[in-house]
Each structure stands twice: as C-alpha cells, then as structure tokens.
C-alpha cells in the first residue's frame, strides 16, 4: 500500500478561429503523503530524521496554448505556471514553477516538415535550509522520461533553457535533436533526481549537494522514432551531458555522461 493521495480539478476553454486557435486551462491539485519515510530536502540529516510529519501541498496554476497559421508557417506558443502552498512536514511550504515555449513549423520545406522549438523553464529552490519554510518546488507524481530521456534532472530546483529541431521526412519517421542548458535555480539547495512516490519505504527523490554552485550540465541529444506499423515502433536515442560546476564538484575526474538506448514498442 502506498500512503499517498491526490485530487485534481480543472476548467478548460477553447478559443477557436480561422487562422488562430487557443486553449486555456486553470487547475488545482491537492497532494497528501503520509508515508513514514525520510524526506529529501536541504536541511541537515539530523534535523530531517526527526521530521516524520505529513506532506500536504496544494498546487494552483494554469496554461495557455496558442497556434497561428501564417504565410511562413505555423507558429505556436505555450505558457504554463503554478504556485504551491501547504506543509512540508513541520515546515511551511511555498514553491513555484513556470515555463514558456515557442515553436515554428516553416511552410517552405514540405519534404522535411521541420519544427523548430525553444523555451525556458524555472522552478523554485530553497535558499535557506535553516528557516521555517520549505521553498523548493515539489514535482508531485511525474513521468520524467518524455521530457528528460537522459533522466539526470527533473523540475525540482531546476532552470532549463532549450532549443530543438524536429524533422519528419516520412510519415513513419521522426528525427529530433535538442540542446539543454541546465542550472540549479538556487545554489544553496540540492541537485534533485527522481520520479516521486512509487514505493512505501523510500521517498522517491534523492538530492546531492551543490557545493554552492549552479551550473549542472549542457545536454546534447539526438533520436529517431520509426513507426514500423500501426502497432510497432522502434526508437534510437543518444545523449551526451557535458558536466558543469555542480557535477565537477561531485565527480572531479569524470563530470561528463553518456546515455543511449534502442527501444522496441509493441501495442496490443
């Protein structure tokens, strides 16, 4: 049994038009975690070990999507943000996260069908581990892989500036290349990794000390997705992380990382 519960409510509206289309959404999420496990945060271990009180967080936010058909191609815009309030064990919790993305699908290259994207994301970190407030944005129950296929980072105490180029030379083939500039939002907080609550006896996130540094890594990755048939697809992925000062302080002799995989998916 996983002693975690959550509730979600939202309101969504469409803004249709001949050349412009938009969508807005407002949402709220309540998250309650009463597992008797050690929390991961920037407080000293001796302090954290005595705090087994529940986590209760309300997250409130929204997004806006906009698509415009122009003579040079389709232009897209995404704005997303939320704020958090509640209790982090014995501490008050206040966190926030926001993201902005833009994309352009040029009309002049029909054989390649390119899609150029860029964006910025930032989530709050905790600047003072010794006060009575937990200021690190908490990613509730994420699915990290679609957004970080080399999953050494997530949305917790994170700043991400990225660019992407997607090519679709065939209806069954998608090629993608991305560059991410990754930093910690607050140098006094931790470098967090994980996917949230998934078992009763561990918290779901781990944290490594930043040594007062912010630069995490520059990630370069490429992938190919091939739909062999309506039920079968193959994915090839390779990513290279050029470690920066945070990773250098933890792994002084080998701050870089490489990750790749071949995946076969069969749908029944």
Tab-separated table of C-alpha atoms in Angstrom:
chain	number	residue	atom	x	y	z
A	1	UNK	CA	0.000	0.000	0.000
A	2	UNK	CA	1.276	3.450	-0.971
A	3	UNK	CA	0.154	6.024	1.605
A	4	UNK	CA	-0.240	8.852	-0.896
A	5	UNK	CA	-3.444	10.501	-2.113
A	6	UNK	CA	-4.197	13.319	-4.515
A	7	UNK	CA	-7.138	15.111	-6.098
A	8	UNK	CA	-7.352	17.156	-9.286
A	9	UNK	CA	-9.864	19.616	-10.726
A	10	UNK	CA	-9.645	21.835	-13.789
A	11	UNK	CA	-11.577	24.129	-16.086
A	12	UNK	CA	-10.637	24.312	-19.775
A	13	UNK	CA	-11.772	26.617	-22.551
A	14	UNK	CA	-11.190	26.687	-26.305
A	15	UNK	CA	-10.613	29.827	-28.369
A	16	UNK	CA	-11.222	28.679	-31.963
A	17	UNK	CA	-10.615	30.795	-35.047
A	18	UNK	CA	-9.929	30.517	-38.751
A	19	UNK	CA	-6.187	31.126	-38.512
A	20	UNK	CA	-5.696	31.347	-34.754
A	21	UNK	CA	-6.576	28.733	-32.142
A	22	UNK	CA	-6.091	28.907	-28.410
A	23	UNK	CA	-6.731	26.916	-25.277
A	24	UNK	CA	-6.642	27.951	-21.633
A	25	UNK	CA	-6.813	25.815	-18.521
A	26	UNK	CA	-6.952	26.547	-14.803
A	27	UNK	CA	-6.265	23.677	-12.429
A	28	UNK	CA	-5.793	22.728	-8.818
A	29	UNK	CA	-4.108	19.656	-7.333
A	30	UNK	CA	-4.125	18.510	-3.714
A	31	UNK	CA	-1.342	16.109	-2.693
A	32	UNK	CA	-1.092	14.302	0.648
A	33	UNK	CA	1.808	11.985	1.561
A	34	UNK	CA	1.691	10.325	4.972
A	35	UNK	CA	4.432	7.714	4.459
A	36	UNK	CA	6.843	7.307	7.367
A	37	UNK	CA	9.968	7.920	5.268
A	38	UNK	CA	12.871	10.354	5.369
A	39	UNK	CA	12.151	13.437	3.259
A	40	UNK	CA	14.703	14.697	0.755
A	41	UNK	CA	15.483	18.388	1.226
A	42	UNK	CA	18.402	20.667	2.079
A	43	UNK	CA	18.097	20.520	5.873
A	44	UNK	CA	20.871	18.768	7.839
A	45	UNK	CA	20.298	14.985	8.118
A	46	UNK	CA	19.927	15.151	11.898
A	47	UNK	CA	17.056	17.629	11.534
A	48	UNK	CA	15.339	15.768	8.702
A	49	UNK	CA	15.478	12.457	10.560
A	50	UNK	CA	13.221	13.814	13.317
A	51	UNK	CA	10.583	15.198	10.911
A	52	UNK	CA	8.126	12.418	10.013
A	53	UNK	CA	5.087	14.700	9.748
A	54	UNK	CA	2.882	14.527	6.651
A	55	UNK	CA	3.364	16.439	3.406
A	56	UNK	CA	0.232	18.348	2.346
A	57	UNK	CA	0.525	20.559	-0.733
A	58	UNK	CA	-1.982	22.489	-2.811
A	59	UNK	CA	-0.833	23.394	-6.343
A	60	UNK	CA	-2.747	26.021	-8.321
A	61	UNK	CA	-1.952	27.164	-11.840
A	62	UNK	CA	-2.817	27.128	-15.485
A	63	UNK	CA	-1.631	27.109	-19.051
A	64	UNK	CA	-2.325	28.890	-22.300
A	65	UNK	CA	-1.696	27.375	-25.749
A	66	UNK	CA	-1.873	29.364	-28.970
A	67	UNK	CA	-1.405	28.350	-32.592
A	68	UNK	CA	-1.381	30.753	-35.541
A	69	UNK	CA	-1.272	29.859	-39.239
A	70	UNK	CA	0.863	32.407	-41.110
A	71	UNK	CA	2.211	32.667	-44.630
A	72	UNK	CA	5.615	31.407	-43.484
A	73	UNK	CA	4.255	28.501	-41.449
A	74	UNK	CA	2.535	27.643	-38.193
A	75	UNK	CA	3.645	29.452	-35.033
A	76	UNK	CA	2.900	28.069	-31.558
A	77	UNK	CA	3.137	29.479	-28.051
A	78	UNK	CA	2.876	27.774	-24.659
A	79	UNK	CA	2.746	29.480	-21.254
A	80	UNK	CA	2.477	27.372	-18.096
A	81	UNK	CA	2.860	28.140	-14.417
A	82	UNK	CA	1.767	27.214	-10.928
A	83	UNK	CA	2.250	28.086	-7.296
A	84	UNK	CA	2.286	25.786	-4.293
A	85	UNK	CA	1.315	26.227	-0.668
A	86	UNK	CA	0.923	23.835	2.247
A	87	UNK	CA	3.035	21.900	4.719
A	88	UNK	CA	6.315	20.065	4.239
A	89	UNK	CA	6.396	18.069	7.432
A	90	UNK	CA	6.975	20.611	10.191
A	91	UNK	CA	7.781	23.386	7.685
A	92	UNK	CA	5.551	25.741	5.734
A	93	UNK	CA	5.787	25.025	2.019
A	94	UNK	CA	5.874	27.676	-0.716
A	95	UNK	CA	7.004	26.740	-4.220
A	96	UNK	CA	6.532	27.876	-7.800
A	97	UNK	CA	7.348	26.836	-11.342
A	98	UNK	CA	6.790	28.373	-14.761
A	99	UNK	CA	7.651	27.661	-18.388
A	100	UNK	CA	7.400	29.386	-21.740
A	101	UNK	CA	7.878	27.715	-25.118
A	102	UNK	CA	7.570	28.812	-28.734
A	103	UNK	CA	7.636	26.820	-31.941
A	104	UNK	CA	7.633	27.376	-35.677
A	105	UNK	CA	6.826	24.886	-38.428
A	106	UNK	CA	8.145	26.516	-41.631
A	107	UNK	CA	5.982	26.106	-44.699
A	108	UNK	CA	8.846	26.168	-47.219
A	109	UNK	CA	10.309	22.684	-46.648
A	110	UNK	CA	7.464	20.203	-47.190
A	111	UNK	CA	9.771	17.220	-47.676
A	112	UNK	CA	11.380	17.584	-44.256
A	113	UNK	CA	8.456	19.172	-42.373
A	114	UNK	CA	10.768	20.875	-39.854
A	115	UNK	CA	9.613	22.029	-36.445
A	116	UNK	CA	11.855	24.473	-34.565
A	117	UNK	CA	11.218	24.875	-30.841
A	118	UNK	CA	12.755	26.782	-27.966
A	119	UNK	CA	11.852	27.514	-24.391
A	120	UNK	CA	12.711	28.315	-20.809
A	121	UNK	CA	11.693	26.643	-17.551
A	122	UNK	CA	12.437	27.579	-13.969
A	123	UNK	CA	11.280	26.143	-10.658
A	124	UNK	CA	11.991	27.491	-7.208
A	125	UNK	CA	14.703	26.285	-4.860
A	126	UNK	CA	15.207	26.786	-1.138
A	127	UNK	CA	17.708	29.497	-0.297
A	128	UNK	CA	17.882	28.877	3.460
A	129	UNK	CA	17.756	25.345	4.914
A	130	UNK	CA	17.658	26.706	8.467
A	131	UNK	CA	14.451	28.750	8.372
A	132	UNK	CA	10.884	27.520	8.902
A	133	UNK	CA	9.904	27.448	5.227
A	134	UNK	CA	10.498	24.879	2.500
A	135	UNK	CA	10.802	26.830	-0.756
A	136	UNK	CA	11.713	24.055	-3.204
A	137	UNK	CA	9.115	23.379	-5.884
A	138	UNK	CA	7.821	19.824	-5.461
A	139	UNK	CA	7.123	17.796	-8.603
A	140	UNK	CA	4.234	15.632	-7.452
A	141	UNK	CA	3.877	12.388	-9.437
A	142	UNK	CA	5.836	12.962	-12.633
A	143	UNK	CA	6.600	10.819	-15.647
A	144	UNK	CA	10.159	12.091	-16.216
A	145	UNK	CA	11.100	10.242	-19.368
A	146	UNK	CA	9.067	12.078	-22.050
A	147	UNK	CA	10.741	15.340	-21.006
A	148	UNK	CA	14.182	14.094	-19.901
A	149	UNK	CA	15.076	10.953	-21.795
A	150	UNK	CA	18.536	11.166	-20.214
A	151	UNK	CA	16.934	11.403	-16.761
A	152	UNK	CA	19.603	13.011	-14.589
A	153	UNK	CA	17.440	16.096	-13.925
A	154	UNK	CA	13.812	16.950	-13.235
A	155	UNK	CA	11.704	20.039	-12.468
A	156	UNK	CA	12.877	20.454	-8.849
A	157	UNK	CA	15.243	23.427	-8.218
A	158	UNK	CA	15.866	23.471	-11.948
A	159	UNK	CA	16.469	26.049	-14.676
A	160	UNK	CA	16.399	24.816	-18.277
A	161	UNK	CA	16.988	26.806	-21.473
A	162	UNK	CA	16.497	24.611	-24.518
A	163	UNK	CA	16.280	24.504	-28.286
A	164	UNK	CA	15.071	21.674	-30.519
A	165	UNK	CA	14.889	20.782	-34.195
A	166	UNK	CA	12.429	18.108	-35.320
A	167	UNK	CA	12.381	16.721	-38.866
A	168	UNK	CA	9.654	14.497	-40.320
A	169	UNK	CA	10.968	13.361	-43.722
A	170	UNK	CA	8.475	10.479	-43.849
A	171	UNK	CA	5.120	9.876	-42.186
A	172	UNK	CA	6.667	6.951	-40.296
A	173	UNK	CA	9.963	8.644	-39.304
A	174	UNK	CA	10.678	11.473	-36.858
A	175	UNK	CA	14.201	12.794	-36.232
A	176	UNK	CA	14.925	15.067	-33.292
A	177	UNK	CA	17.902	16.940	-31.897
A	178	UNK	CA	17.900	19.025	-28.696
A	179	UNK	CA	20.253	21.163	-26.613
A	180	UNK	CA	19.504	21.924	-22.942
A	181	UNK	CA	21.411	24.366	-20.753
A	182	UNK	CA	20.755	23.165	-17.194
A	183	UNK	CA	21.386	25.020	-13.950
A	184	UNK	CA	20.134	24.854	-10.383
A	185	UNK	CA	17.723	27.662	-9.575
A	186	UNK	CA	19.248	28.189	-6.111
A	187	UNK	CA	22.883	27.415	-5.339
A	188	UNK	CA	22.041	26.852	-1.650
A	189	UNK	CA	19.705	23.956	-2.449
A	190	UNK	CA	20.382	20.430	-3.744
A	191	UNK	CA	20.606	18.795	-7.155
A	192	UNK	CA	17.480	16.625	-7.150
A	193	UNK	CA	16.804	13.448	-9.104
A	194	UNK	CA	13.873	11.043	-9.063
A	195	UNK	CA	10.322	10.345	-10.128
A	196	UNK	CA	8.278	10.836	-6.975
A	197	UNK	CA	6.479	8.369	-4.723
A	198	UNK	CA	6.495	4.822	-6.109
A	199	UNK	CA	7.015	2.559	-3.081
A	200	UNK	CA	6.266	2.727	0.677
A	201	UNK	CA	9.833	2.594	2.006
A	202	UNK	CA	11.670	5.286	0.014
A	203	UNK	CA	10.843	8.921	-0.666
A	204	UNK	CA	11.183	8.852	-4.468
A	205	UNK	CA	13.717	11.681	-4.807
A	206	UNK	CA	17.368	11.911	-3.877
A	207	UNK	CA	19.452	15.066	-3.504
A	208	UNK	CA	23.156	15.749	-3.962
A	209	UNK	CA	24.939	18.817	-2.531
A	210	UNK	CA	25.648	21.652	-4.951
A	211	UNK	CA	28.739	22.974	-3.107
A	212	UNK	CA	27.338	26.470	-3.606
A	213	UNK	CA	27.358	26.128	-7.398
A	214	UNK	CA	24.607	26.409	-10.020
A	215	UNK	CA	25.856	25.075	-13.373
A	216	UNK	CA	24.700	21.472	-13.838
A	217	UNK	CA	25.304	20.402	-17.454
A	218	UNK	CA	24.764	21.083	-21.126
A	219	UNK	CA	22.829	18.192	-22.646
A	220	UNK	CA	23.037	17.350	-26.346
A	221	UNK	CA	20.825	14.557	-27.633
A	222	UNK	CA	19.519	13.051	-30.860
A	223	UNK	CA	16.831	10.470	-31.532
A	224	UNK	CA	14.978	8.674	-34.295
A	225	UNK	CA	11.440	7.300	-33.964
A	226	UNK	CA	10.272	4.891	-36.654
A	227	UNK	CA	6.711	3.592	-36.812
A	228	UNK	CA	7.217	0.187	-38.393
A	229	UNK	CA	3.464	-0.451	-38.416
A	230	UNK	CA	0.318	0.748	-36.667
A	231	UNK	CA	1.233	-1.369	-33.632
A	232	UNK	CA	5.057	-1.460	-33.675
A	233	UNK	CA	7.649	1.301	-33.319
A	234	UNK	CA	11.418	1.496	-32.844
A	235	UNK	CA	13.288	4.317	-31.075
A	236	UNK	CA	17.021	5.034	-31.106
A	237	UNK	CA	18.346	7.602	-28.620
A	238	UNK	CA	21.751	9.004	-27.657
A	239	UNK	CA	22.537	11.810	-25.231
A	240	UNK	CA	25.779	13.436	-24.067
A	241	UNK	CA	25.880	15.543	-20.900
A	242	UNK	CA	28.815	17.929	-20.633
A	243	UNK	CA	29.072	18.372	-16.881
A	244	UNK	CA	29.487	21.796	-15.351
A	245	UNK	CA	30.467	23.016	-11.890
A	246	UNK	CA	27.944	21.071	-9.774
A	247	UNK	CA	28.874	17.762	-11.407
A	248	UNK	CA	32.551	18.692	-11.335
A	249	UNK	CA	32.384	19.111	-7.553
A	250	UNK	CA	30.844	15.625	-7.151
A	251	UNK	CA	32.706	13.770	-9.914
A	252	UNK	CA	36.013	15.676	-10.307
A	253	UNK	CA	37.611	13.044	-12.571
A	254	UNK	CA	34.601	12.264	-14.757
A	255	UNK	CA	31.998	15.016	-14.890
A	256	UNK	CA	30.563	14.065	-18.308
A	257	UNK	CA	27.990	11.384	-19.034
A	258	UNK	CA	26.639	9.437	-21.994
A	259	UNK	CA	23.408	7.501	-22.320
A	260	UNK	CA	21.790	5.665	-25.199
A	261	UNK	CA	19.183	3.033	-25.872
A	262	UNK	CA	17.272	1.146	-28.540
A	263	UNK	CA	13.619	0.540	-27.749
A	264	UNK	CA	11.041	-1.671	-29.450
A	265	UNK	CA	7.398	-0.946	-28.596
A	266	UNK	CA	4.562	-3.303	-29.488
A	267	UNK	CA	0.955	-2.278	-28.834
A	268	UNK	CA	-1.729	-4.913	-28.444
